[in-house]
Coordinates of C-alpha atoms in Angstrom, one line a residue:
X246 CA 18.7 173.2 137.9
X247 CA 22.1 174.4 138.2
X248 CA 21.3 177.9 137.9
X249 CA 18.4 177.9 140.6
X250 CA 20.7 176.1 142.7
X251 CA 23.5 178.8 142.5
X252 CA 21.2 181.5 142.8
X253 CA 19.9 179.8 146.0
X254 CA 23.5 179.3 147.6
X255 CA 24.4 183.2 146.7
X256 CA 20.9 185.0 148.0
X257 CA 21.5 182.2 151.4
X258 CA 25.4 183.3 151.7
X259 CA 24.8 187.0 151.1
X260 CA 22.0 187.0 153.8
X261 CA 24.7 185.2 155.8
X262 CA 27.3 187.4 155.0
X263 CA 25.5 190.5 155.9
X264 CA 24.1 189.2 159.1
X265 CA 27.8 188.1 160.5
X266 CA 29.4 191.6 159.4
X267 CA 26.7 193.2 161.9
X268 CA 26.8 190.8 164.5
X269 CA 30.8 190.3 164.7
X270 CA 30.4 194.2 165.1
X271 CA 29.7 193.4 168.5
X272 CA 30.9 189.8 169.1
X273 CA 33.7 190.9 171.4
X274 CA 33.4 191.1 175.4
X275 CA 36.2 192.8 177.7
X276 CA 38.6 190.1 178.5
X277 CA 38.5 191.2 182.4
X278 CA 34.4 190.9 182.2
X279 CA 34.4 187.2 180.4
X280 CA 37.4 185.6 182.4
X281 CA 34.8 186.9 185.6
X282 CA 32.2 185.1 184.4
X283 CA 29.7 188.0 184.2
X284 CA 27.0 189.1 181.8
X285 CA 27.9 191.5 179.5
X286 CA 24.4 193.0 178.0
X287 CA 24.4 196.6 177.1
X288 CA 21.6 195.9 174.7
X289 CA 19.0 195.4 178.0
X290 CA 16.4 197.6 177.1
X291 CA 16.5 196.6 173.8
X292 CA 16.7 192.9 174.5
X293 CA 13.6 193.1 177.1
X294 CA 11.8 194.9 174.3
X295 CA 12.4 191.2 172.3
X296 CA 12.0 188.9 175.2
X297 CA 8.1 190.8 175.8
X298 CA 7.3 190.2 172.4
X299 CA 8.6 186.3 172.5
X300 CA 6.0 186.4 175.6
X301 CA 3.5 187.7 173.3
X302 CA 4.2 184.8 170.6
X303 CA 4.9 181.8 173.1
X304 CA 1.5 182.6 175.3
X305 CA -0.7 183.1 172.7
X306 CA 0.6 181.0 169.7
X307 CA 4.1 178.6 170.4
X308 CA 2.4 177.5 173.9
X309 CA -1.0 176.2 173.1
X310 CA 0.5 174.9 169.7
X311 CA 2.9 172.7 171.5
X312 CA 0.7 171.7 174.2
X313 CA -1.6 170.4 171.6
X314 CA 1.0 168.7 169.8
X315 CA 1.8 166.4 172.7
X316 CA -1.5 165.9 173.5
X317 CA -2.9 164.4 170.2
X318 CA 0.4 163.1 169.1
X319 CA 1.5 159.7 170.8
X320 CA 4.8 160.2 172.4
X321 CA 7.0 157.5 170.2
X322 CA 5.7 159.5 167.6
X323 CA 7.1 163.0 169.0
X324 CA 10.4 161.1 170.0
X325 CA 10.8 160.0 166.2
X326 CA 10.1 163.7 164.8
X327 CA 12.7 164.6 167.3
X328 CA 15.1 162.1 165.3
X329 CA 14.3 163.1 162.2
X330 CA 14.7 166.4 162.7
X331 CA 18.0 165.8 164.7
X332 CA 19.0 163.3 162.2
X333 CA 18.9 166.7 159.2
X334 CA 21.4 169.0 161.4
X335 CA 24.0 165.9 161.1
X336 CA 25.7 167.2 157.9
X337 CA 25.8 170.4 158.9
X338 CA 27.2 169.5 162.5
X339 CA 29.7 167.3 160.5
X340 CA 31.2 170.1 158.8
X341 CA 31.0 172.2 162.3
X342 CA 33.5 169.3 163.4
X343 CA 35.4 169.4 160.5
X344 CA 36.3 173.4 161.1
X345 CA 37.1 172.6 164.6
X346 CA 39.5 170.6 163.8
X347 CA 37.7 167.2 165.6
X348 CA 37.8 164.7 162.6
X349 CA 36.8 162.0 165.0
X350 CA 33.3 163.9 165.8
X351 CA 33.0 164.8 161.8
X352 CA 33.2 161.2 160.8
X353 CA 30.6 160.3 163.7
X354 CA 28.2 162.5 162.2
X355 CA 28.4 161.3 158.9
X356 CA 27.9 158.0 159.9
X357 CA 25.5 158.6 162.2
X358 CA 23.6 160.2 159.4
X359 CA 24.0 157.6 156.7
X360 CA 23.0 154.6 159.0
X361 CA 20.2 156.3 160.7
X362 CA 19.1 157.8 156.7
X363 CA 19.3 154.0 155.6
X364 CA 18.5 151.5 158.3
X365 CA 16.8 154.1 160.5
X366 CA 14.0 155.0 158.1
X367 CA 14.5 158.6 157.0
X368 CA 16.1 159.3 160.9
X369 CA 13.0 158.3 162.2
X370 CA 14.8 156.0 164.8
X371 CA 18.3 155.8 165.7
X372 CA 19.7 152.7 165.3
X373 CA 23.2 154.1 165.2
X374 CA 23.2 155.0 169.1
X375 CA 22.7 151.3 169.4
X376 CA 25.8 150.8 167.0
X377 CA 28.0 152.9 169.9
X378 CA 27.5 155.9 167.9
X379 CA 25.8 158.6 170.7
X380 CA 24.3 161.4 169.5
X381 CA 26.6 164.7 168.9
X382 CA 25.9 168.1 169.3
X383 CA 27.6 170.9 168.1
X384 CA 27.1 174.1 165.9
X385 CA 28.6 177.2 164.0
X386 CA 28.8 179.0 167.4
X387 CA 30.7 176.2 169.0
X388 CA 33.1 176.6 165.9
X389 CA 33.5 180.3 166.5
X390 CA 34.3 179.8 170.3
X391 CA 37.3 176.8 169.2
X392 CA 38.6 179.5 166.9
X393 CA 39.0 182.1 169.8
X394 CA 36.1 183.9 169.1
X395 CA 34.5 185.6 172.5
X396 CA 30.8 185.4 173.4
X397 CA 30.0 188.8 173.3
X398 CA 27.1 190.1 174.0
X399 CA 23.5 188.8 175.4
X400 CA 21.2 189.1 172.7
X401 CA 17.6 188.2 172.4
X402 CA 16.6 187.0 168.9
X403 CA 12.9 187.2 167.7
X404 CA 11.0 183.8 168.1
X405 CA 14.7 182.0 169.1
X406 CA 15.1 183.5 172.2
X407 CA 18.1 184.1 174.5
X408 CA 22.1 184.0 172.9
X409 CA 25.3 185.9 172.2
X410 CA 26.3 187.7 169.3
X411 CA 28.8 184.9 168.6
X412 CA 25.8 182.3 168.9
X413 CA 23.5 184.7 166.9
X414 CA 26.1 184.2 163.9
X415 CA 26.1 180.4 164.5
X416 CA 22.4 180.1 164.0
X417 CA 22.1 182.3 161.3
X418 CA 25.3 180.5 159.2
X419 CA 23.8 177.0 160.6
X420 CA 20.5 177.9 159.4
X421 CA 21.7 178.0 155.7
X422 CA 24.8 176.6 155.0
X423 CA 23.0 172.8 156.2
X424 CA 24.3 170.7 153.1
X425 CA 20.8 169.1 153.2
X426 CA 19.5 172.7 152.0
X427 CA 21.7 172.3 148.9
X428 CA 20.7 168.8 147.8
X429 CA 18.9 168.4 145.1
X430 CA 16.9 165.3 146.2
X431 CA 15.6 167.4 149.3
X432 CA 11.6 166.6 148.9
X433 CA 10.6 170.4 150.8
X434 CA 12.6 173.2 150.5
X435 CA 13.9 174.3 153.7
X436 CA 12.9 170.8 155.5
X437 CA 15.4 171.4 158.2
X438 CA 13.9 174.6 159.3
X439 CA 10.4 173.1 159.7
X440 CA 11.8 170.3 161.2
X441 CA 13.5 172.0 163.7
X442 CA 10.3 173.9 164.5
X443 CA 8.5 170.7 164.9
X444 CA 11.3 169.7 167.3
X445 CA 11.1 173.0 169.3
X446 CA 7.2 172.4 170.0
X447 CA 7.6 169.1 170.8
X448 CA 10.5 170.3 173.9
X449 CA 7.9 173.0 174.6
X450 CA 4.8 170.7 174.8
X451 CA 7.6 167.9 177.3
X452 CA 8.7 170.5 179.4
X453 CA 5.9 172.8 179.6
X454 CA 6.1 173.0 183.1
X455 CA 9.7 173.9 183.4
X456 CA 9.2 176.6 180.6
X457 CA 6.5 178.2 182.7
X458 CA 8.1 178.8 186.4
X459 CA 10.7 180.4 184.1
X460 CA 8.7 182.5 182.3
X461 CA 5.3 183.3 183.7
X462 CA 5.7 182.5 188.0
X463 CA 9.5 184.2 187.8
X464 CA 9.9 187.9 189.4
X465 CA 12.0 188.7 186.2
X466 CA 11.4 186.0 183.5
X467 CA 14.0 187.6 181.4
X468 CA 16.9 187.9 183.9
X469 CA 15.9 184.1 185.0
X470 CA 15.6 182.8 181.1
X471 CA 19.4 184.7 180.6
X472 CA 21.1 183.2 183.5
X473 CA 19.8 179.7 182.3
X474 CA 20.6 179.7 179.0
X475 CA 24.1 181.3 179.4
X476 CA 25.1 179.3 182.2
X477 CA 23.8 176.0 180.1
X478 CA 26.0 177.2 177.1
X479 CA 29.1 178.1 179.4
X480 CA 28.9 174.7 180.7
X481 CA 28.6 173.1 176.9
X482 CA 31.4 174.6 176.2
X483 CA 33.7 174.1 178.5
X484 CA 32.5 170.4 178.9
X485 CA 33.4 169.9 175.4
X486 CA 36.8 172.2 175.7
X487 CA 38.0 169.6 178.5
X488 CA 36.4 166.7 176.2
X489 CA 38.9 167.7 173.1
X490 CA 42.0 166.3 175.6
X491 CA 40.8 163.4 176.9
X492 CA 43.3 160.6 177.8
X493 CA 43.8 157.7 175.4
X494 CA 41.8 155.0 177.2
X495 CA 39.2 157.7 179.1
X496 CA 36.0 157.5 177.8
X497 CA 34.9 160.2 175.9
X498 CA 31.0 159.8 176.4
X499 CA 31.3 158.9 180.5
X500 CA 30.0 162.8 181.0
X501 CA 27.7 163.5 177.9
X502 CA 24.7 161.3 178.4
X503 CA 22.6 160.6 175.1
X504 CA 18.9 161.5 176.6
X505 CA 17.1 162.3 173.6
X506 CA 14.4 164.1 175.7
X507 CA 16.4 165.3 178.3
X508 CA 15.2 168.7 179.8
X509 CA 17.3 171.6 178.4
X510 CA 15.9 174.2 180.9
X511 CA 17.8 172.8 184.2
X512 CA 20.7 174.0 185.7
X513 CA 23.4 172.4 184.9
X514 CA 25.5 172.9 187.8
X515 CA 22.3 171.3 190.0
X516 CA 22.9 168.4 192.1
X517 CA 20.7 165.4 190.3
X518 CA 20.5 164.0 193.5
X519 CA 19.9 166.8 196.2
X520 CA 16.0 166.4 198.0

């Protein structure tokens, strides 16, 4: 047991290893372009070359797939995978907290974990939200950016779709270092992978619509799908940057929100309200 477990860690962490040495090759962006604001992608053709084939795999496979899903499945029951599967990336996100130095975010996670594990039936419903513990939401990439670390450049990834060089490195060190993938009570190897797929189809199937004007009525789905994503992570970020120095008495969740299914595809900087 011991063995296949050590064996496991060092094939994950020299995949890991490997993949962060090439990406951090390119993880750094001219200071003058970042303060600006601007895209830096000098992998265009490159990246187009990905986002076509994503096309290829969300049109004829991820797309029906999820539509289907959210057809035949009742919608509590796609809201609940959506918990469970949210409920897996908590020890992982924990640690993430941890390394950024937010001990106050690390210990929510945890507990959000162990009372939605326990009273919440396997993460299946959330009974911690209701127990003023909101969701959290963070990730190796967020880590990289506390620690200084620039965005770097646009990248594309297979099947994932849009992200930076320093995101690419989240996801991949995200992917395996998950404590759950470690334990030895896990019952499927890899559970958090699948659920997270599970999870992605059921956001594809909810906001079909959305996903669609971006990427099949757009003049240039893969300029529109950039600007979206990056200006949705830009915003994260910074929300969270100004979050870490709240006052005292202000209240740290005033400006989050906790929607569960709320649509990840909108501009952030949209007016809610505007006709």
């Amino acid at each position: 047991m011991a063995k296949t477990v050590l064996s496991r860690i060092s094939f994950k962490h020299l995949i890991v290893l490997s993949l962060m040495t090439a990406l951090s090759a390119c993880a750094t962006q001219p200071t003058e372009e970042a303060a600006r604001g601007e895209t830096f992608d000098p992998y265009e053709n490159t990246n187009r070359g990905i986002h076509k084939f994503n096309l290829g795999v969300d049109r004829f496979l991820f797309r029906p797939a999820s539509k289907g899903y959210v057809k035949i499945v009742p919608d509590p029951m796609v809201t609940s995978f959506n918990h469970f599967a949210e409920n897996l990336t908590m020890p992982g996100q924990a640690v993430d907290y941890l390394l950024q130095g937010n001990i106050k975010q690390s210990g929510n996670a945890l507990l959000r974990f162990l009372i939605n594990t326990t009273v919440g039936g396997a993460g299946l419903s959330d009974p911690a939200s209701e127990l003023n513990l909101p969701p959290v939401d963070t990730d190796f990439g967020e880590t990289l950016h506390v620690w200084g670390v620039g965005e770097g450049a646009y990248v594309e990834l297979p099947f994932y779709g849009p992200s930076t060089a320093r995101d690419a490195v989240g996801v991949v060190v995200n992917l395996f270092s998950n404590p759950i993938n470690f334990s030895p009570v896990r019952p499927v190897d890899n559970i958090g992978v699948y659920a997270e797929v599970v999870r992605r189809m059921g956001d594809r199937g909810r906001f079909s619509d959305t996903v669609d004007s971006i990427l099949y009525e757009s003049a240039d789905s893969y300029a529109q799908a950039q600007t979206i994503y990056l200006q949705n992570r830009r915003f994260e970020l910074a929300r969270d940057d100004e979050d870490a120095y709240l006052g005292l008495y202000d209240d740290p969740y005033a400006e989050i929100g906790t929607d569960p299914v709320r649509d990840p595809y909108l501009d952030p900087y949209e007016d809610p309200y505007a006709e």
